[in-house]
Amino acid sequence: MYKAVISDLDGTLLSRGHHVTKFTKDVIKEIINKGINFYIASGRSYDQIGYITEQLDVKIPIIAANGARIFDAEGKMIYEKGLSKETTEAILDLDYENIAKDSHLNIFSGNDWIITKGTAQKVYDRIPRDVKVVFKEIPKDELKNLDILKIFYIGEHEQLIKLEKAILKVTDAVNVIFVNDYCMEIMAKGANKGAAAKFLLEKEGIELKDAVAFGDGENDFEMLTMVGKGYAMGNSIDRLRRLLPKDFEFVGMNTEDGEAVKLKELFL
C-alpha cells in the first residue's frame, strides 16, 4: 500500500467555490486515521492555503508557490528556491504589456502577492469572487528590488504564449508553466512540485515510489510523473495532457470529487 498522498488544490482537491466537499473531507480524514500521510502542493502562497487546512481540520506540511517553498506541519519554512536577481531583471525588462495584450504581472515575494500599481481591477476581474486575496501594489520601477519566488502573468492564452517565447529568449534559467489556460508562471529552473515532493518525502522518511499524487495543470507534471503513481484530473488542461504518456490514468473531475473517489478506492 502507498504511504503518502500529495494533492494539488485548485482544479483538483477543491470543488466548486474553491472549497472542499464533505465527501472529500471525510475520505481524507479516514485515510489520515489509517496512517497515510497527506500533503498539499499548490501554486498558492502559504497564507492562501490556510483556510483549506482549516476546512480539513489538519496540520500538515505544505508545498507552496509551485514548489518554491515548503513548510512543515507547524508552519515553519524548511525549503526555498526563488528566482535569481539576474533572471528577474531580464524578465522585468521585457515590455510584457505590448507582447501579451491585456495581461497583467504578478509576483510572489515572501508571503506577499505583489501587483503593479494601478492594476488591481484587472486582477479582481480574473479571480473568482469567493477567493479572498490581499495584494500589495508597487510601482513598476521598484519591482527589481524584491526577492522574488515566482513571477506570473494572467491574461488570454494565445497572448501568454507570445510572452512565453519572449521570456525564453532572454533567459534559460527558468521553468515556464501554465497552471491553467489563463495563468503562466515563471519559476527558477529546478523549482517545481516534483522536486519539492522529493525533498519533503525524504525528510519524512518516505520514498517517492511509495506516494501517489493528483493534479490538473502543467505545474503538476513533475510531481505526477515522479511519484509511484500519479493521477490526472478529468478536467486537466491540454498542456498537461500533451505532456503525459498516452496510457496515463485520469480520474473524475474536481467538481465530481474525482480525487476522493480514487482515494477511497485505493485506501478504504
Coordinates of C-alpha atoms in Angstrom, one line a residue:
M1 CA 0.0 0.0 0.0
Y2 CA 1.1 3.5 -0.7
K3 CA 2.2 5.6 2.3
A4 CA 1.5 9.2 1.2
V5 CA -0.8 11.3 -0.9
I6 CA 0.3 14.6 -2.4
S7 CA -2.6 16.8 -3.8
D8 CA -2.8 19.9 -5.8
L9 CA -5.6 22.3 -4.7
D10 CA -7.3 24.4 -7.4
G11 CA -8.9 22.2 -10.1
T12 CA -8.0 19.1 -8.0
L13 CA -8.9 18.8 -4.3
L14 CA -11.1 21.9 -4.4
S15 CA -14.6 21.7 -5.9
R16 CA -17.0 24.5 -6.9
G17 CA -16.5 27.7 -5.0
H18 CA -12.9 26.7 -4.2
H19 CA -13.9 24.7 -1.2
V20 CA -13.6 21.1 -0.1
T21 CA -16.7 19.0 -0.2
K22 CA -17.9 17.0 2.9
F23 CA -17.3 13.7 1.0
T24 CA -13.7 14.7 0.3
K25 CA -13.1 15.9 3.9
D26 CA -14.4 12.6 5.2
V27 CA -12.2 10.5 2.9
I28 CA -9.1 12.5 3.8
K29 CA -9.8 12.2 7.5
E30 CA -10.3 8.4 7.1
I31 CA -7.0 7.9 5.2
I32 CA -5.1 10.0 7.7
N33 CA -6.5 8.0 10.5
K34 CA -5.2 4.9 8.8
G35 CA -1.7 6.3 8.9
I36 CA -1.4 7.6 5.4
N37 CA 0.5 10.9 5.2
F38 CA -1.4 13.6 3.3
Y39 CA 0.3 16.7 1.8
I40 CA -0.9 19.7 -0.2
A41 CA 1.2 21.0 -3.1
S42 CA -0.2 24.3 -4.5
G43 CA 0.7 27.3 -6.6
R44 CA -0.7 29.4 -3.9
S45 CA 1.3 31.2 -1.2
Y46 CA 1.3 29.5 2.2
D47 CA -1.0 32.2 3.6
Q48 CA -3.6 31.4 0.9
I49 CA -3.7 27.8 1.8
G50 CA -4.6 28.2 5.4
Y51 CA -8.3 28.2 5.0
I52 CA -8.1 24.9 3.2
T53 CA -6.3 23.1 6.1
E54 CA -8.8 24.7 8.4
Q55 CA -11.6 23.1 6.4
L56 CA -9.8 19.8 6.5
D57 CA -9.1 20.3 10.2
V58 CA -5.5 19.1 9.8
K59 CA -2.0 20.3 10.5
I60 CA 0.2 19.0 7.6
P61 CA 3.3 20.0 5.7
I62 CA 2.6 22.3 2.7
I63 CA 4.4 22.7 -0.6
A64 CA 3.6 26.3 -1.7
A65 CA 4.3 28.6 -4.7
N66 CA 4.6 25.5 -7.0
G67 CA 7.5 24.1 -5.1
A68 CA 9.4 27.3 -4.4
R69 CA 8.7 26.9 -0.7
I70 CA 8.0 24.1 1.7
F71 CA 6.5 24.5 5.2
D72 CA 6.4 21.8 8.0
A73 CA 3.2 21.0 9.8
E74 CA 3.9 23.8 12.3
G75 CA 4.2 26.4 9.6
K76 CA 8.0 26.7 9.7
M77 CA 9.6 27.2 6.3
I78 CA 12.1 24.3 5.6
Y79 CA 12.9 24.9 1.9
E80 CA 13.0 27.8 -0.5
K81 CA 14.2 28.2 -4.1
G82 CA 13.4 31.6 -5.8
L83 CA 14.5 33.4 -8.9
S84 CA 17.9 35.0 -9.1
K85 CA 18.3 38.8 -9.4
E86 CA 19.8 38.4 -12.8
T87 CA 16.9 36.4 -14.0
T88 CA 14.2 38.6 -12.6
E89 CA 15.9 41.7 -14.1
A90 CA 15.9 40.1 -17.6
I91 CA 12.2 39.2 -17.3
L92 CA 11.1 42.5 -15.8
D93 CA 12.9 44.4 -18.5
L94 CA 10.5 42.9 -21.1
D95 CA 7.6 45.2 -22.2
Y96 CA 5.1 42.5 -21.4
E97 CA 2.1 44.7 -21.9
N98 CA 3.0 45.1 -25.6
I99 CA 3.9 41.4 -26.0
A100 CA 0.9 40.0 -24.3
K101 CA -2.0 42.4 -24.8
D102 CA -4.3 42.9 -21.8
S103 CA -2.2 40.7 -19.5
H104 CA -1.0 41.7 -16.0
L105 CA 2.0 41.0 -14.0
N106 CA 2.0 39.3 -10.5
I107 CA 4.8 38.4 -8.2
F108 CA 5.2 36.3 -5.1
S109 CA 7.8 37.8 -2.8
G110 CA 8.0 36.0 0.6
N111 CA 4.3 35.6 1.6
D112 CA 3.3 38.7 -0.3
W113 CA 1.3 38.8 -3.6
I114 CA 2.6 41.8 -5.4
I115 CA 0.9 43.6 -8.4
T116 CA 2.0 46.7 -10.2
K117 CA 0.4 49.9 -9.1
G118 CA -2.9 50.6 -10.9
T119 CA -3.7 47.0 -12.0
A120 CA -5.9 45.9 -9.0
Q121 CA -9.1 45.9 -11.0
K122 CA -7.6 43.7 -13.7
V123 CA -6.6 41.2 -11.0
Y124 CA -10.0 41.3 -9.3
D125 CA -11.7 40.7 -12.7
R126 CA -9.8 37.5 -13.2
I127 CA -10.1 36.0 -9.7
P128 CA -13.3 34.1 -8.6
R129 CA -15.3 36.3 -6.1
D130 CA -15.1 33.6 -3.4
V131 CA -11.3 33.6 -3.3
K132 CA -10.1 36.2 -0.9
V133 CA -6.6 37.6 -1.5
V134 CA -4.7 40.6 -0.4
F135 CA -2.4 42.4 -2.8
K136 CA 0.4 44.8 -2.3
E137 CA 0.6 47.4 -5.1
I138 CA 4.1 48.5 -6.0
P139 CA 5.3 50.9 -8.8
K140 CA 7.0 49.1 -11.7
D141 CA 10.3 50.7 -11.1
E142 CA 10.5 49.2 -7.6
L143 CA 9.9 45.6 -8.6
K144 CA 13.5 44.8 -9.2
N145 CA 14.3 45.5 -5.5
L146 CA 12.2 42.5 -4.4
D147 CA 13.4 39.0 -3.5
I148 CA 11.1 37.1 -5.9
L149 CA 9.9 33.5 -5.6
K150 CA 8.0 33.4 -8.8
I151 CA 6.6 35.7 -11.5
F152 CA 3.2 35.1 -13.1
Y153 CA 1.1 36.7 -15.8
I154 CA -2.6 36.4 -16.1
G155 CA -4.3 37.0 -19.5
E156 CA -5.5 35.4 -22.7
H157 CA -3.8 32.1 -23.5
E158 CA -2.6 33.0 -27.0
Q159 CA -1.2 36.2 -25.8
L160 CA 0.6 34.4 -22.9
I161 CA 2.2 32.0 -25.4
K162 CA 3.8 35.0 -27.1
L163 CA 5.2 36.1 -23.8
E164 CA 6.5 32.7 -23.0
K165 CA 8.6 32.7 -26.2
A166 CA 9.9 36.2 -25.4
I167 CA 10.9 35.1 -21.8
L168 CA 12.7 32.0 -23.0
K169 CA 14.7 34.2 -25.5
V170 CA 16.1 36.4 -22.6
T171 CA 16.8 33.6 -20.1
D172 CA 17.2 29.8 -19.9
A173 CA 17.4 29.8 -16.1
V174 CA 13.6 29.4 -15.7
N175 CA 10.8 26.9 -15.9
V176 CA 7.7 28.3 -17.6
I177 CA 4.5 26.6 -16.8
F178 CA 0.7 27.1 -17.2
V179 CA -1.4 26.4 -14.1
N180 CA -4.4 26.9 -16.3
D181 CA -5.0 28.4 -19.7
Y182 CA -5.0 31.9 -18.4
C183 CA -2.2 31.9 -15.9
M184 CA 1.5 31.5 -16.9
E185 CA 4.1 31.2 -14.1
I186 CA 7.9 31.6 -14.2
M187 CA 9.9 29.6 -11.6
A188 CA 13.6 29.1 -11.1
K189 CA 14.9 26.1 -13.1
G190 CA 14.7 23.1 -10.8
A191 CA 11.9 24.6 -8.6
N192 CA 8.8 22.5 -9.2
K193 CA 6.3 20.4 -7.2
G194 CA 8.1 17.2 -8.1
A195 CA 11.5 18.3 -6.7
A196 CA 9.7 19.7 -3.6
A197 CA 7.8 16.5 -3.1
K198 CA 11.1 14.5 -3.2
F199 CA 12.7 16.8 -0.6
L200 CA 9.7 16.7 1.7
L201 CA 9.1 12.9 1.4
E202 CA 12.8 12.1 2.1
K203 CA 12.6 14.4 5.1
E204 CA 9.6 12.4 6.3
G205 CA 11.3 9.0 5.6
I206 CA 9.1 8.1 2.6
E207 CA 10.3 7.2 -0.9
L208 CA 8.8 8.8 -4.0
K209 CA 7.7 5.3 -5.2
D210 CA 5.5 5.0 -2.1
A211 CA 3.4 8.1 -2.8
V212 CA 0.5 8.9 -5.1
A213 CA -0.2 12.4 -6.5
F214 CA -3.1 14.2 -8.1
G215 CA -3.1 17.3 -10.3
D216 CA -4.7 19.1 -13.2
G217 CA -2.1 21.6 -14.5
E218 CA 1.2 21.7 -16.3
N219 CA 2.7 22.8 -13.0
D220 CA 1.8 19.3 -11.7
F221 CA 3.6 17.3 -14.4
E222 CA 6.9 16.6 -12.5
M223 CA 5.0 15.6 -9.4
L224 CA 2.6 13.3 -11.2
T225 CA 5.4 11.5 -13.1
M226 CA 8.0 11.3 -10.3
V227 CA 5.8 9.6 -7.6
G228 CA 4.9 5.9 -7.5
K229 CA 1.5 6.6 -9.1
G230 CA 0.2 9.8 -10.5
Y231 CA -3.4 10.6 -11.4
A232 CA -4.5 13.5 -13.6
M233 CA -7.9 15.0 -13.1
G234 CA -10.7 14.7 -15.8
N235 CA -10.6 18.5 -16.0
S236 CA -6.8 18.7 -16.7
I237 CA -5.6 21.4 -19.1
D238 CA -4.4 20.5 -22.5
R239 CA -0.8 21.4 -21.9
L240 CA -0.6 18.8 -19.2
R241 CA -2.4 16.2 -21.3
R242 CA 0.1 16.6 -24.1
L243 CA 3.0 16.1 -21.7
L244 CA 1.7 12.9 -20.1
P245 CA 2.2 9.4 -21.5
K246 CA -0.8 8.2 -23.6
D247 CA -1.6 5.5 -21.1
F248 CA -1.6 7.9 -18.1
E249 CA -4.5 7.4 -15.7
F250 CA -7.2 10.0 -15.4
V251 CA -9.8 10.2 -12.6
G252 CA -13.1 12.2 -12.4
M253 CA -13.4 15.9 -12.4
N254 CA -12.7 18.1 -9.4
T255 CA -16.4 19.0 -9.3
E256 CA -17.2 15.3 -9.1
D257 CA -14.9 14.6 -6.1
G258 CA -12.7 12.8 -8.6
E259 CA -9.7 12.6 -6.3
A260 CA -11.6 11.5 -3.2
V261 CA -13.3 8.7 -5.2
K262 CA -9.9 7.4 -6.2
L263 CA -8.5 7.7 -2.7
K264 CA -11.4 5.7 -1.3
E265 CA -10.8 3.0 -3.9
L266 CA -7.1 3.0 -3.1
F267 CA -7.1 3.1 0.7
L268 CA -10.6 2.4 2.1

